[in-house]
Each structure stands twice: as C-alpha cells, then as structure tokens.
PDB file of C-alpha atoms in Angstrom:
ATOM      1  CA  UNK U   1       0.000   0.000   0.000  1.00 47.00           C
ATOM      2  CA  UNK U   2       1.052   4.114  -0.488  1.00 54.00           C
ATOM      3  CA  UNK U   3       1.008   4.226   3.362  1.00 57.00           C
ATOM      4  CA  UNK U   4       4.010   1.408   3.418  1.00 55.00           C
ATOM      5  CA  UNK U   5       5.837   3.618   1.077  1.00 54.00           C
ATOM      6  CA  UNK U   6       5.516   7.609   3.439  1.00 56.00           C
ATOM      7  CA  UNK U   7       6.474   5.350   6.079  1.00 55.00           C
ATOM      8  CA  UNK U   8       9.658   4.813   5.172  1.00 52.00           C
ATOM      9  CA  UNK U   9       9.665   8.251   3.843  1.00 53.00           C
ATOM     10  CA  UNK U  10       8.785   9.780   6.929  1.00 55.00           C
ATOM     11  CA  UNK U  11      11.493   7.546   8.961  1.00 52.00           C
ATOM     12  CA  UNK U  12      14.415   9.107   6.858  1.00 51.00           C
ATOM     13  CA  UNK U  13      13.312  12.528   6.722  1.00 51.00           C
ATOM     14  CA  UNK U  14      11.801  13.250  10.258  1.00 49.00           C
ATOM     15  CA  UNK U  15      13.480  10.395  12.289  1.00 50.00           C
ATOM     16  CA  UNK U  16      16.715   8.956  10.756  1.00 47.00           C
ATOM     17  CA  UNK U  17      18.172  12.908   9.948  1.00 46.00           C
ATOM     18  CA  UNK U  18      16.882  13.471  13.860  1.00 45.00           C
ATOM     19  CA  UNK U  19      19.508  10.691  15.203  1.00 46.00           C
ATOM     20  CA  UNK U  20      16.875   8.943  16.627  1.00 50.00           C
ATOM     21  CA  UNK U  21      15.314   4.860  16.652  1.00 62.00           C
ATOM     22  CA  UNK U  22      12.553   6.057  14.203  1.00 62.00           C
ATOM     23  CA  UNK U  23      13.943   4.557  11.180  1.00 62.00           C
ATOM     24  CA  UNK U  24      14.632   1.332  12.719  1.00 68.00           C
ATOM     25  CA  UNK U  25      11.620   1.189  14.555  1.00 71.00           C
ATOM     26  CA  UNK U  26      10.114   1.786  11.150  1.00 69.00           C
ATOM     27  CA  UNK U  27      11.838  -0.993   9.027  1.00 71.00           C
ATOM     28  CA  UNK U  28      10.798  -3.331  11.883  1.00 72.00           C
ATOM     29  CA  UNK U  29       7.305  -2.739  12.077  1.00 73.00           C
ATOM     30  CA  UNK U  30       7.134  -2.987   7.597  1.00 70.00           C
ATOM     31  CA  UNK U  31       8.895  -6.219   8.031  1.00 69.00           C
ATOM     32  CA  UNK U  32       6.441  -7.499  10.704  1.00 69.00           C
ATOM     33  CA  UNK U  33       3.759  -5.723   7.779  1.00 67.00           C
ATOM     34  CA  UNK U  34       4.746  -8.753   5.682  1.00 61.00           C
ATOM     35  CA  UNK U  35       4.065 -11.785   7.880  1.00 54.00           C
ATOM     36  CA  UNK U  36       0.606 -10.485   8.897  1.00 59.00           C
ATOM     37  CA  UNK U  37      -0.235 -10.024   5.549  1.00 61.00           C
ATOM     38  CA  UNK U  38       0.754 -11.339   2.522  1.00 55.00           C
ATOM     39  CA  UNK U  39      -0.776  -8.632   0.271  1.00 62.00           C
ATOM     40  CA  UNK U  40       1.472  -5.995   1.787  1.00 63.00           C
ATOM     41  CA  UNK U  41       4.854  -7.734   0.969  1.00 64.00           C
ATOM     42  CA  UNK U  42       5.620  -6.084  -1.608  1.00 64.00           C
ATOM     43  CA  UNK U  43       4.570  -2.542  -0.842  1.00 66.00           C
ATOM     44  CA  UNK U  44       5.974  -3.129   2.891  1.00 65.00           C
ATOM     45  CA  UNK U  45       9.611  -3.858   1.488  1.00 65.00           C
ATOM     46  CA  UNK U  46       9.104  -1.041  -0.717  1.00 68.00           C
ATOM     47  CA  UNK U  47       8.779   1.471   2.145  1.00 66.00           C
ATOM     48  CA  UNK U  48      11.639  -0.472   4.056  1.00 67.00           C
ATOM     49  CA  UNK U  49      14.239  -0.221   1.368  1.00 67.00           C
ATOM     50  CA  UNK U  50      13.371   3.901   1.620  1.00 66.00           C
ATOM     51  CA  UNK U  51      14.688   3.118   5.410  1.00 65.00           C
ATOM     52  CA  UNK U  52      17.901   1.235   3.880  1.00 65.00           C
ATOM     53  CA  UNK U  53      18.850   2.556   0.967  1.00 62.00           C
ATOM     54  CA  UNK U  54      21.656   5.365   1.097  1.00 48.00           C
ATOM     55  CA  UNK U  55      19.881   7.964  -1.234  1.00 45.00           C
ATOM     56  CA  UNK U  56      18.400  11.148  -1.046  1.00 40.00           C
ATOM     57  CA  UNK U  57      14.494  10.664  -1.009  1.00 43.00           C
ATOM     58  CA  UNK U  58      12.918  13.616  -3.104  1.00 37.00           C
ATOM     59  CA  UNK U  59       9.557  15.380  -2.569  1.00 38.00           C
ATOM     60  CA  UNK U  60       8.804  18.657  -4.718  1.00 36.00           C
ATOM     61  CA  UNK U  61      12.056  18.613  -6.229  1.00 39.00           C
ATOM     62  CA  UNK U  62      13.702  19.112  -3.122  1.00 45.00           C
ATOM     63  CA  UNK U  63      16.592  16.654  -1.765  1.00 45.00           C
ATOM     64  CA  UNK U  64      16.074  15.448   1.992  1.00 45.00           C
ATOM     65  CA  UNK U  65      18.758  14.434   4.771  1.00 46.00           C
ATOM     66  CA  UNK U  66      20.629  10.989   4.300  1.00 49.00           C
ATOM     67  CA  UNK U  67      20.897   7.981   7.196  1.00 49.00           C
ATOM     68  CA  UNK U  68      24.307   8.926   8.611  1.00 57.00           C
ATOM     69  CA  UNK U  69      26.747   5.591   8.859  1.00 60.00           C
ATOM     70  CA  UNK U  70      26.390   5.452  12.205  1.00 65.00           C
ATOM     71  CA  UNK U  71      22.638   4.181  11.966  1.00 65.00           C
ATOM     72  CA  UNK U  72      23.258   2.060   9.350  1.00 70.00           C
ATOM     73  CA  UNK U  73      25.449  -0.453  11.325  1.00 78.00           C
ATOM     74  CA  UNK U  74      23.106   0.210  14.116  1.00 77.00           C
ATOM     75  CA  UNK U  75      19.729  -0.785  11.635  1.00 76.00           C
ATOM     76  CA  UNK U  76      22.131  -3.279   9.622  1.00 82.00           C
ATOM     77  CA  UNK U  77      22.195  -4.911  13.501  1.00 83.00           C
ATOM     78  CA  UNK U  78      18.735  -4.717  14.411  1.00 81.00           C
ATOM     79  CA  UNK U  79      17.184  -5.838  11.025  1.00 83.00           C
ATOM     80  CA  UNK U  80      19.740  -8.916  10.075  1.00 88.00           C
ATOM     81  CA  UNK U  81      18.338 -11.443  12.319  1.00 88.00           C
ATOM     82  CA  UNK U  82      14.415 -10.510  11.531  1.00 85.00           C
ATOM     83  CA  UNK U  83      15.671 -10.518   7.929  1.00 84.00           C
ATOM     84  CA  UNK U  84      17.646 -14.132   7.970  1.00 88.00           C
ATOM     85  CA  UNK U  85      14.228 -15.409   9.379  1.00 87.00           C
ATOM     86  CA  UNK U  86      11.812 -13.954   6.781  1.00 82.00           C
ATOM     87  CA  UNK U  87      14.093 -14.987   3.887  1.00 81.00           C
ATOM     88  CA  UNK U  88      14.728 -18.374   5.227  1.00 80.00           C
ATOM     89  CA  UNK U  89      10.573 -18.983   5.627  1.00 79.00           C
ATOM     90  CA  UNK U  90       9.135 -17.040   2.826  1.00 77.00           C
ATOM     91  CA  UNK U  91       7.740 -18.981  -0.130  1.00 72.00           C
ATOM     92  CA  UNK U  92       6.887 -16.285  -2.762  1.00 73.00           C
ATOM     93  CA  UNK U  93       9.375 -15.366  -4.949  1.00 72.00           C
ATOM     94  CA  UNK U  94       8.646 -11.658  -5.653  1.00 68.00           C
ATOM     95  CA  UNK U  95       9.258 -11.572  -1.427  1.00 74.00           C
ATOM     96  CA  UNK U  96      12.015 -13.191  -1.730  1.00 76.00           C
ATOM     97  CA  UNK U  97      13.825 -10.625  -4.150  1.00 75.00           C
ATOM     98  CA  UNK U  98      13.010  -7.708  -2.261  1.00 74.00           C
ATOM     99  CA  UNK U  99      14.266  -9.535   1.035  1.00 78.00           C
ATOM    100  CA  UNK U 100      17.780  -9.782  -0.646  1.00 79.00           C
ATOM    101  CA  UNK U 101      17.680  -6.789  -2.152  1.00 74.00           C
ATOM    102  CA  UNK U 102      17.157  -5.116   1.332  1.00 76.00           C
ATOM    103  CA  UNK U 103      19.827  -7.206   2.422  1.00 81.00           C
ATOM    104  CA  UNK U 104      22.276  -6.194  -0.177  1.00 74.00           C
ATOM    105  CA  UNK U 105      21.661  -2.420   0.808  1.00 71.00           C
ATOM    106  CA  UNK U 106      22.402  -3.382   4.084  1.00 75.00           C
ATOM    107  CA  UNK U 107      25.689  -5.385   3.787  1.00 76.00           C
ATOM    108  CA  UNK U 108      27.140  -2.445   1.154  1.00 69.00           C
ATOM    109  CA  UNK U 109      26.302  -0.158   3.995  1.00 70.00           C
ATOM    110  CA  UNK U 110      28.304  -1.121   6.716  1.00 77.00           C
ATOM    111  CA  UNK U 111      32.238  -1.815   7.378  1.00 77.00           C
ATOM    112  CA  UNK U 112      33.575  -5.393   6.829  1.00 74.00           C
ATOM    113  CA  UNK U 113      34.722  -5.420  10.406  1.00 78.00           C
ATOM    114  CA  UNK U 114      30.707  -5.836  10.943  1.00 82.00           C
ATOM    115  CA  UNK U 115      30.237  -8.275   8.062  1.00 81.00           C
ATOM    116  CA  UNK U 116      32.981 -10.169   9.360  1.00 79.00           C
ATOM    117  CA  UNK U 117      31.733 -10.552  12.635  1.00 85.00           C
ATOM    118  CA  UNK U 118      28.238 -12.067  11.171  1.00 87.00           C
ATOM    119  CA  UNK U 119      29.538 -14.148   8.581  1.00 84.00           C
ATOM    120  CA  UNK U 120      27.499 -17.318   9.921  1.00 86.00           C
ATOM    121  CA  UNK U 121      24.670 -15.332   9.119  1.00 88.00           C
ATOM    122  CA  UNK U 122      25.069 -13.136   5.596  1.00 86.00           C
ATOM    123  CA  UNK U 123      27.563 -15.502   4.176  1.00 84.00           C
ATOM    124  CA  UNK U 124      24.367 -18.460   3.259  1.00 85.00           C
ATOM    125  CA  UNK U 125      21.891 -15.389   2.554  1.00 85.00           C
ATOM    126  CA  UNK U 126      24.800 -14.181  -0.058  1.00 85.00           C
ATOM    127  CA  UNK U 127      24.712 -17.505  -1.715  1.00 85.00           C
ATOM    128  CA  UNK U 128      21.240 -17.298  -1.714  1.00 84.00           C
ATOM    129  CA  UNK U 129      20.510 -14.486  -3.391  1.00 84.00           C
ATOM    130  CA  UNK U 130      23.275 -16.315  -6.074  1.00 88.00           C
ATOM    131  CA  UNK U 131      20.590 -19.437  -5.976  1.00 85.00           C
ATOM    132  CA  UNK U 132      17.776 -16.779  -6.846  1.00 80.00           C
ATOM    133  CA  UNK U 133      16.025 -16.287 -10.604  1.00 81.00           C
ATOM    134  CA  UNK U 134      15.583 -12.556 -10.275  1.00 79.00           C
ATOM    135  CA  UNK U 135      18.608 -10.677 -12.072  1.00 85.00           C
ATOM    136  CA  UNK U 136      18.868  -7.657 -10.054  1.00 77.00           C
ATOM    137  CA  UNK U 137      19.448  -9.513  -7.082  1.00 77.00           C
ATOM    138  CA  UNK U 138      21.991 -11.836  -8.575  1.00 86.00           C
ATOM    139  CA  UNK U 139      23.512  -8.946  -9.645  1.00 85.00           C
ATOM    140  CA  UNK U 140      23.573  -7.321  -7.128  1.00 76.00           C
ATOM    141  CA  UNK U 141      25.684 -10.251  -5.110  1.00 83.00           C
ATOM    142  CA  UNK U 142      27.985 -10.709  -7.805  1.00 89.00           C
ATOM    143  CA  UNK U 143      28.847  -6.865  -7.597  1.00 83.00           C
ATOM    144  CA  UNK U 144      28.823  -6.963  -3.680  1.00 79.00           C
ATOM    145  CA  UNK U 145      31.279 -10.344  -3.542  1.00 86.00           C
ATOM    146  CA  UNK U 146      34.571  -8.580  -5.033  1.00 87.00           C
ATOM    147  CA  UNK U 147      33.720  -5.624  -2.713  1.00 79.00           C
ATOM    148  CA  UNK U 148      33.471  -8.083   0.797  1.00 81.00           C
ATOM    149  CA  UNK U 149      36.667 -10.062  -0.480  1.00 87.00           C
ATOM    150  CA  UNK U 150      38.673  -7.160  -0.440  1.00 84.00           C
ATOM    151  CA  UNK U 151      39.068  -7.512   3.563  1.00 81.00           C
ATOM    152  CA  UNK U 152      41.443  -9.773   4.139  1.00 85.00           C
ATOM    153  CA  UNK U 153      39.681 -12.123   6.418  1.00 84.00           C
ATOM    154  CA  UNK U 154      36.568 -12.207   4.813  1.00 84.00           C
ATOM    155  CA  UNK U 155      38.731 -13.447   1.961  1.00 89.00           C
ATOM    156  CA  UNK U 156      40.134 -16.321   4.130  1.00 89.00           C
ATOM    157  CA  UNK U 157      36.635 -17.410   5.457  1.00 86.00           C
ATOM    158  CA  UNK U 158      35.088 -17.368   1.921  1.00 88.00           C
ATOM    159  CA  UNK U 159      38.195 -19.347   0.987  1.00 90.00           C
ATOM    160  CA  UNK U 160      36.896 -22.389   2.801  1.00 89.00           C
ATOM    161  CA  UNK U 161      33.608 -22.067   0.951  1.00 89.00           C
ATOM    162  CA  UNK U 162      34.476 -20.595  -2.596  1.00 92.00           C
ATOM    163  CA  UNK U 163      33.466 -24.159  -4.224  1.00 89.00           C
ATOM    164  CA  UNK U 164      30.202 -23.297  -3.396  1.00 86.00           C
ATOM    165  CA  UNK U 165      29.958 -19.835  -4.675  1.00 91.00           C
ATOM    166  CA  UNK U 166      31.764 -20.825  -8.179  1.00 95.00           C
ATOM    167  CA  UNK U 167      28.972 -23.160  -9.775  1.00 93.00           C
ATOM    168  CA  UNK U 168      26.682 -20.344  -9.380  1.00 93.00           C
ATOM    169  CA  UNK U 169      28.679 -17.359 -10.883  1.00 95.00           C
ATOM    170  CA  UNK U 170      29.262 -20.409 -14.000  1.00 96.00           C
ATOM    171  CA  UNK U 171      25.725 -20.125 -14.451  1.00 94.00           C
ATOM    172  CA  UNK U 172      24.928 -16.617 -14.203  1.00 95.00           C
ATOM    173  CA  UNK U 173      28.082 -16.427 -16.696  1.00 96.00           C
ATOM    174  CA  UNK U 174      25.909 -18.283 -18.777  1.00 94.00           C
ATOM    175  CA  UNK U 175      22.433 -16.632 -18.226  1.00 94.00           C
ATOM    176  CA  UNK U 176      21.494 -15.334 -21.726  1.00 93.00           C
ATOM    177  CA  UNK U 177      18.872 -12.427 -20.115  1.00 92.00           C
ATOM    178  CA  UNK U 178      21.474  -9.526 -19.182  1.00 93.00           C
ATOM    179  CA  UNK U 179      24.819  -8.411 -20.140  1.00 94.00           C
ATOM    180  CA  UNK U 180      25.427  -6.989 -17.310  1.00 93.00           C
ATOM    181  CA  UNK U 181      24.927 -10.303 -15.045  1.00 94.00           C
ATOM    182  CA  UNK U 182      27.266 -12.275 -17.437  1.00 96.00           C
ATOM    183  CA  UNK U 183      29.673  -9.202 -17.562  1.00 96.00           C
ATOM    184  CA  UNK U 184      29.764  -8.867 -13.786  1.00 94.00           C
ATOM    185  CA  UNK U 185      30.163 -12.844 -13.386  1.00 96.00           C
ATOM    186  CA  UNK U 186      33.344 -12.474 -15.771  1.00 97.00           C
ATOM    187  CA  UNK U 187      35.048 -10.544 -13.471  1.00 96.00           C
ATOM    188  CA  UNK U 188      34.079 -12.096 -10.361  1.00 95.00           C
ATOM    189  CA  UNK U 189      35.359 -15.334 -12.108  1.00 96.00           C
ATOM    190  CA  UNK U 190      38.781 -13.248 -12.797  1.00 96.00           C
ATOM    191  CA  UNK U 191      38.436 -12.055  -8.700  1.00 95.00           C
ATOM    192  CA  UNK U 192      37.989 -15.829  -7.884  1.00 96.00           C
ATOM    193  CA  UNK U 193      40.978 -16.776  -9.364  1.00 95.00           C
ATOM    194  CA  UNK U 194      43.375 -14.671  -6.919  1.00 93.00           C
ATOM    195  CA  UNK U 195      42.299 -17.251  -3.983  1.00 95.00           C
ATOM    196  CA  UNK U 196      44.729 -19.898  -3.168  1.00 92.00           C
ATOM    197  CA  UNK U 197      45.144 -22.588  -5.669  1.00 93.00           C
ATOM    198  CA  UNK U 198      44.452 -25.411  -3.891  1.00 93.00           C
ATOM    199  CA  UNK U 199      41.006 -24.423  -3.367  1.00 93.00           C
ATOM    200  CA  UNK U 200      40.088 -23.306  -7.109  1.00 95.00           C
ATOM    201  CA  UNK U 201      42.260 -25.779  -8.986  1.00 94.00           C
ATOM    202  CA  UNK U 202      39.304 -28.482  -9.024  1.00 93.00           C
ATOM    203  CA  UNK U 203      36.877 -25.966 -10.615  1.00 94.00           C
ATOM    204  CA  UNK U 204      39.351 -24.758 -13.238  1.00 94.00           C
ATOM    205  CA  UNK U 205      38.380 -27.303 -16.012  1.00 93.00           C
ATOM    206  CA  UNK U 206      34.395 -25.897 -14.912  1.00 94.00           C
ATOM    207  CA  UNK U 207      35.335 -22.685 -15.338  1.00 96.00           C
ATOM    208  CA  UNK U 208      37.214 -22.192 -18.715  1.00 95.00           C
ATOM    209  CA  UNK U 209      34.542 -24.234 -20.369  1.00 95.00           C
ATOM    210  CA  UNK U 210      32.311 -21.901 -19.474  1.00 95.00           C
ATOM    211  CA  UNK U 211      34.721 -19.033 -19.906  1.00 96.00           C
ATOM    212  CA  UNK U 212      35.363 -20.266 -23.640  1.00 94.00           C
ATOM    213  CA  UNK U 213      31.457 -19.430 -24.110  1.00 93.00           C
ATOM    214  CA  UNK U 214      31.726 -15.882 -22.990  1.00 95.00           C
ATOM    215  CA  UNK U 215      34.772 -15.374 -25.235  1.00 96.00           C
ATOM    216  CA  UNK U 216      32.387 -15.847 -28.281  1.00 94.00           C
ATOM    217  CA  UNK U 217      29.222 -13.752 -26.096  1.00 96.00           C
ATOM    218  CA  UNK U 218      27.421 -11.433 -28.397  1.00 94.00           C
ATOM    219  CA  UNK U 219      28.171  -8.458 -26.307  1.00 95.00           C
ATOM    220  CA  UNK U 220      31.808  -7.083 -26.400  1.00 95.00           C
ATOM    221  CA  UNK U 221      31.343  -6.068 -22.641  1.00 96.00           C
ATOM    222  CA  UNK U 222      31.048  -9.690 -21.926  1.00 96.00           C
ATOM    223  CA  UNK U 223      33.488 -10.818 -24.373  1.00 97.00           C
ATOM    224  CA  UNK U 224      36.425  -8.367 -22.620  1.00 96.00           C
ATOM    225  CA  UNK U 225      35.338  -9.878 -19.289  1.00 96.00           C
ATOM    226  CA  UNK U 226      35.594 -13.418 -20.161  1.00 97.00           C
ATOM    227  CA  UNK U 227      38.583 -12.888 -22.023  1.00 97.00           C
ATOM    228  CA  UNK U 228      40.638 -11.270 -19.002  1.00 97.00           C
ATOM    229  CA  UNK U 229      39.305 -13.754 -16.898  1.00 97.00           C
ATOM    230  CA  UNK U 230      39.732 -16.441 -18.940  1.00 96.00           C
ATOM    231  CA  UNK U 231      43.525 -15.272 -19.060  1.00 96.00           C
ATOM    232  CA  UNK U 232      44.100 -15.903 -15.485  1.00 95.00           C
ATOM    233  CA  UNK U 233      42.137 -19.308 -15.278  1.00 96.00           C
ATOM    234  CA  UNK U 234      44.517 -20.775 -17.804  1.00 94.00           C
ATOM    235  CA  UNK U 235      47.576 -20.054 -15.960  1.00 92.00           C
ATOM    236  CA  UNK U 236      45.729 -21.723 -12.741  1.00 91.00           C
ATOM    237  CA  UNK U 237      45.086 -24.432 -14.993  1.00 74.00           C
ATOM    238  CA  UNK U 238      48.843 -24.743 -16.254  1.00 75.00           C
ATOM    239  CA  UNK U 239      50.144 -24.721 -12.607  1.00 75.00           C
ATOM    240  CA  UNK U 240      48.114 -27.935 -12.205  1.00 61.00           C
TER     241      UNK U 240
END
C-alpha cells in the first residue's frame, strides 16, 4: 500500500536525519507488515528499502537528509536477524527478491569489520541471493562479492567455501537475459581466481569451459570480461 511507502519516507526525513530509533523502529514494524499479511509484501519492502537505501528521497524537487553511517550499522544490527528469518521462511518469490535486495543495501552499507563478525549469518543469505532467478538480485551479489573479499579475512573465510559460490557465478556467466549479469560474473570469475590454488584448482576445467562461451558472447562487454578472466584461469590451470 502508499502508506508502506511515506512510512519509510517519513522515517528518513523526520526520524533517521533526527539521530533517533525512528527509522529502525520503522523498518521493523514494515517487516512485521509482511508476515501479517501477505498482500502488503511487496509494498511493505518497498517502504523499508526507503529506510535502507543510502539515497536522497525527493519530494517537490527538493533533496532530503541521508541515514548517517552510524545508523546504518546500528539498523544493519537490528534488522539482520528478523531478515535471515523472513528470507529463510518465505515462499513467494517476488518476497524473496526484495528480502535480498534489502539485504544487499544493508551489507554495502556497513564496514567489513561488521560483516565479518556475522559471517554465519550473511555468508548463506549471499549464496542465496546467487541461488535466486531474479537478475537484479543476482547482480547485485555478484557486484557486492569482489567488494566483501577485499578484507582480508573475509577473503580467508570465503576461501573455505568458494566451491560453493563458483557453480553459481558459472551459471549466471551463462544466463542469456542480461549483459550486465554475465559481464559482472566475468570478473568475479577473474576475482575468484586470486584465492589460493588449492582451493580453485578443481573448478578450473568448470570454469574455462564456461569461460570459452563468454569469449564468443554477443556483447563485447562480456566478451572483454571473459577474455581477461579467462587469461588468469589458464595459468591456474597450467600450474596444475
């Protein structure tokens, strides 16, 4: 519903640019919205992703205050566990999508240090959103992954788990309905390959068979990507 929606308007604008609990208090009682009612999923995550999202929200033409960062690890704390429940019961898709994508505004939000320290928990709701059908959120991870491994221990924990999160990036490599998906699993694909070898050798064969189809991809974005990251592969392959 509208109301959903000047909720979460009203929580950035008159509560989250106050420094008080108003915005969190907000996005909690929209997620709540979505278990009482199934008809208000998708107009409840609406108005929480106004709460979540680091944007200016516009009335009139006129830009209004922004969530400082201190209240987004504070909501990213408060809404994660509410959020790993919802996405790990809900059975309609279109929820589903809008649970993730919440969640991926969340986790870009926040320093790795906090990531880090809930790994148990975002780590399966990353793959997850991998898993999903709905490109914007598999996007979205693919974008977010190369970001997260740049901290040097969430590297070494994804290490033990990268098996996993290779088959999927394959097949979004492969999924013929966006560019940009295929693009952005090209270079996660080349990111991948800077883990230790013993852990990606095994999928190497996997990987440049797949990576020989994007060399020939009708887009020239894609075709760069898979070429670069093809590039690297090989050489992990040659060190056999």
């Amino acid at each position: 519903t509208p109301s959903s929606v000047i909720l979460g308007w009203m929580a950035i604008k008159g509560g989250g640019a106050r420094g008080n609990t108003a915005a969190m208090d907000a996005a909690v009682r929209l997620l709540q919205a979505t278990a009482r009612d199934g008809n208000l999923c998708a107009s409840s995550l609406a108005g929480v992703k106004y709460v979540v999202e680091d944007e200016l929200i516009f009335l009139y033409g006129e830009g209004h205050a922004v969530i400082s960062p201190l209240y987004k690890q504070k909501l990213f704390s408060f809404l994660l566990s509410p959020l790993d429940q919802y996405i790990g019961k809900t059975n309609e898709a279109l929820c589903l999508d809008q649970l993730l994508s919440i969640f991926g505004c969340l986790l870009v939000s926040v320093p790795s240090e906090v990531v880090l320290d809930n790994r148990d928990t975002v780590f399966p709701m990353v793959f997850k959103g991998l898993e999903g059908t709905n490109v914007d959120v598999k996007l979205s991870s693919l974008l977010l992954l190369p970001k997260l491994w740049e901290n040097i221990a969430i590297r070494e924990s994804f290490s033990l788990i990268i098996g996993n999160f290779i088959g999927q990036v394959v097949v979004a490599l492969c999924d013929s309905r966006s560019k940009l998906l295929r693009k952005a699993a090209a270079d996660c694909l080349a990111c991948i390959s800077t883990f230790p070898h013993e852990k990606i050798y095994p999928h190497s064969e996997h990987v440049l068979s797949a990576l020989d189809s994007g060399v020939s991809d009708r887009k020239k974005m894609v075709r760069k990507a898979a070429v670069r990251a093809r590039a690297f592969w090989l050489r992990i392959g040659d060190q056999g």
